[in-house]
C-alpha positions in Angstrom: 0.0 0.0 0.0 1.3 3.4 -0.9 1.9 6.2 1.6 1.3 9.9 1.1 4.1 12.3 2.1 4.0 16.1 2.6 5.3 18.0 -0.4 8.4 20.2 -0.3 9.7 22.7 -2.8 13.5 22.4 -3.3 15.5 25.6 -3.5 19.2 26.1 -4.3 21.3 27.7 -1.6 23.1 30.0 -4.0 24.1 32.4 -1.3 26.1 29.6 0.4 24.4 30.4 3.8 23.5 26.9 4.9 25.7 24.1 6.4 23.0 21.6 6.7 19.4 21.8 5.3 17.0 19.8 7.4 13.6 18.2 7.3 11.3 17.2 10.2 11.1 13.7 11.6 8.1 12.0 13.1 9.1 13.7 16.4 7.9 17.3 16.0 10.9 18.5 18.0 13.6 16.7 16.1 15.1 17.1 12.6 17.3 15.2 10.2 19.7 16.3 7.5 18.4 16.5 4.0 20.6 14.1 2.0 19.6 15.3 -1.5 20.8 17.5 -4.3 18.7 18.9 -7.1 20.9 21.6 -8.6 24.1 19.9 -9.5 24.5 21.3 -13.0 23.0 24.7 -12.6 24.5 25.4 -9.2 27.2 22.7 -8.6 28.3 24.1 -5.2 24.8 24.7 -3.8 23.2 22.8 -1.1 19.5 22.0 -1.6 17.0 23.3 0.9 13.5 21.7 1.3 10.8 24.2 2.1 7.4 22.9 3.2 4.1 24.4 2.0 2.3 26.8 4.4 -0.9 25.0 3.5 0.0 22.2 5.9 0.1 24.5 8.9 -2.7 26.5 10.4 -1.8 29.0 13.1 -3.6 28.5 16.4 -3.5 30.1 19.8 -1.0 27.5 21.0 1.1 27.7 17.8 0.7 31.2 16.5 3.7 30.8 14.1 2.7 27.5 12.6 4.4 27.1 9.3 6.8 30.0 9.7 10.2 29.1 8.3 13.3 29.6 10.3 17.1 28.9 10.0 19.3 28.2 13.0 22.9 29.4 13.4 25.3 26.4 13.7 26.3 27.2 17.3 22.8 26.3 18.6 21.8 22.7 19.3 19.1 21.2 17.0 18.0 17.7 18.0 19.0 15.2 15.4 21.9 17.2 13.9 25.4 17.9 14.9 26.5 21.3 16.2 29.7 22.2 14.4 30.4 25.8 14.9 31.6 25.9 11.3 34.5 23.6 12.2 34.9 20.4 10.3 37.0 18.8 13.0 34.5 19.7 15.8 31.6 18.5 13.7 33.3 15.1 13.1 34.2 14.7 16.7 30.8 15.2 18.2 27.6 13.2 17.3 24.1 14.5 16.6 22.5 16.4 19.5 19.7 14.7 21.4 18.1 17.9 22.7 17.3 21.3 21.4 18.8 24.5 22.7 16.3 26.3 24.9 15.6 29.0 22.3 15.1 26.4 19.5 12.7 24.4 21.7 10.7 27.6 22.3 10.3 28.5 18.7 9.4 24.9 17.8 6.7 25.0 20.4 5.4 28.2 18.8 5.0 26.3 15.5 8.1 27.4 13.6 9.5 25.0 11.0 13.3 24.7 10.9 14.6 24.4 7.4 18.3 24.1 8.2 21.4 25.1 10.1 23.3 28.2 8.9 26.9 29.1 8.6 28.8 31.0 11.3 32.3 32.1 11.6 34.3 29.4 13.3 33.1 29.1 16.9 31.5 32.5 16.4 34.8 34.2 16.4 36.1 37.1 14.3 36.7 36.1 10.7 36.9 38.3 7.6 35.9 36.9 4.2 37.3 35.2 2.4 40.9 35.1 3.7 40.0 34.0 7.3 37.5 31.3 6.3 39.2 27.9 6.2 36.7 25.0 6.6 33.8 26.7 4.8 33.5 29.4 2.3 32.0 32.7 3.5 28.3 33.3 2.6 27.6 35.7 -0.2 25.9 39.0 0.7 23.2 39.7 -1.9 23.5 43.5 -1.6 25.4 45.7 -4.1 27.6 43.5 -6.4 27.1 40.4 -4.4 30.7 40.3 -3.1 30.4 42.6 -0.1 31.2 41.2 3.4 28.5 39.8 5.7 30.7 40.9 8.6 29.9 39.3 11.9 29.6 35.7 13.0 25.9 35.5 12.2 26.9 35.8 8.6 24.8 32.8 7.4 21.8 34.1 9.3 22.0 37.5 7.7 22.8 36.2 4.2 20.0 33.6 4.2 17.2 35.9 5.2 18.4 38.7 2.9 18.7 36.3 -0.1 15.6 34.1 0.1 12.0 35.3 0.1 10.9 31.9 1.2 12.7 32.2 4.5 10.9 34.2 7.3 13.4 34.3 10.2 16.8 33.3 11.2 18.4 33.0 14.6 21.8 34.5 15.3 23.8 35.6 18.3 25.3 38.9 19.3 28.6 39.5 21.1 28.3 43.0 22.5 31.9 43.2 23.8 33.4 43.1 20.3 30.8 45.2 18.4 27.9 43.0 17.8 28.3 40.0 15.4 24.6 39.7 14.7 24.0 43.5 14.5 27.0 43.9 12.1 25.9 41.0 9.9 22.3 42.2 9.5 23.4 45.8 9.0 25.7 44.8 6.2 22.9 42.9 4.6 20.4 45.7 5.2 18.0 43.8 7.4 15.8 44.5 10.5 16.4 42.6 13.7 15.2 42.6 17.3 17.6 43.8 19.9 18.5 42.3 23.3 15.8 40.2 24.9 14.8 38.3 21.7 15.3 35.2 23.7 15.5 35.1 27.5 18.1 32.3 27.6 20.1 32.2 30.9 23.2 31.0 29.0 23.5 34.3 27.3 24.0 37.8 28.6 24.5 41.4 27.4 28.2 41.2 28.0 28.7 38.1 26.0 26.8 36.2 23.3 23.1 37.3 23.2 20.4 35.6 21.1 18.6 37.6 18.4 16.5 37.1 15.3 16.9 38.5 11.9 14.0 39.1 9.5 13.1 41.2 6.4 10.3 42.8 8.4 10.7 44.9 11.5 7.0 44.3 12.2 7.5 40.5 12.2 10.4 40.9 14.6 8.2 43.0 17.0 5.5 40.3 16.8 7.9 37.5 17.6 9.5 39.3 20.6 6.4 41.1 21.8 8.6 44.2 22.1 8.3 47.6 20.5 11.4 49.6 21.1 11.1 53.4 21.6 12.8 55.5 19.0 15.7 57.7 20.1 14.7 61.3 20.6 18.1 63.0 20.3 20.8 62.9 17.6 24.3 63.5 19.0 27.3 64.2 16.8 30.8 65.5 17.7 31.4 68.3 15.3 35.1 68.7 16.2 35.9 65.2 15.0 34.5 65.6 11.5 37.1 65.5 8.8 38.2 69.1 7.8 40.0 68.2 4.6 36.9 68.2 2.4 34.0 70.7 2.2 32.2 68.2 0.1 32.3 65.7 3.0 30.8 68.3 5.3 28.0 69.1 2.9 27.1 65.4 2.6 26.8 65.0 6.4 24.8 68.2 6.8 22.4 67.1 4.0 21.9 63.7 5.7 21.1 65.3 9.0 18.7 67.8 7.4 16.8 65.0 5.7 16.9 62.7 8.7 15.3 65.1 11.3 11.8 65.5 9.8 11.4 61.7 9.2 12.8 60.5 12.5 11.7 63.2 14.9 15.3 63.7 16.2 16.3 66.8 18.1 19.7 67.8 16.8 22.4 68.3 19.4 25.9 69.3 18.5 28.8 68.3 20.7 31.5 70.9 20.3 
């Protein structure tokens, strides 16, 4: 007797953002790697990502985000897959995880569908593409000419959600002490993300790695985190540190501030 299976659409990971596309198992809180390739000739270096139809998932009070697609940074545990930190040696040494990270478990309980694990810099450290990347190639930033840096360690998270309209959210982490790996990555890819408090995980703190989400929509980020951040009311800039070698440079900055004030509601304040 035949058996019906849910249908998935296969997409090429042309941005090189994924390390392991996934599909769900019979356990709703576990996944398995997708061992398939569909774009060998047209995109020979691309992984294949399987994306489920939203028709299978109806949002409910218990699962308000049913069917929402999300990618997970490869320093977070996803049950059924290895956590490699973008290190081939570490990935080979440790077997598949048997439990989800707290934040992953929370989003699965809300109905999110994990479609894969995403690249990070090695162990979420500081790496600059492409010279510092050894085990895996850096993801491609879709902005501008397609060869700009994705900056921070959440490079795969930023590149994926910026590149693919079929992906709703990605999870990344932020290291505030070194400038913000998630914030840097999403700013280079021109994305919106929620700030601190996206996930109240006790393993993370404001002075170390902090969880955050990336999305193409600021509204979606606010819905997910139940937080609406108040806009700044004052714009501070130190006039004495502006370059004095070019009047054109000064004109550009003045023009930017003039255009920014009526749209943002800032009160200008010069620091002499």
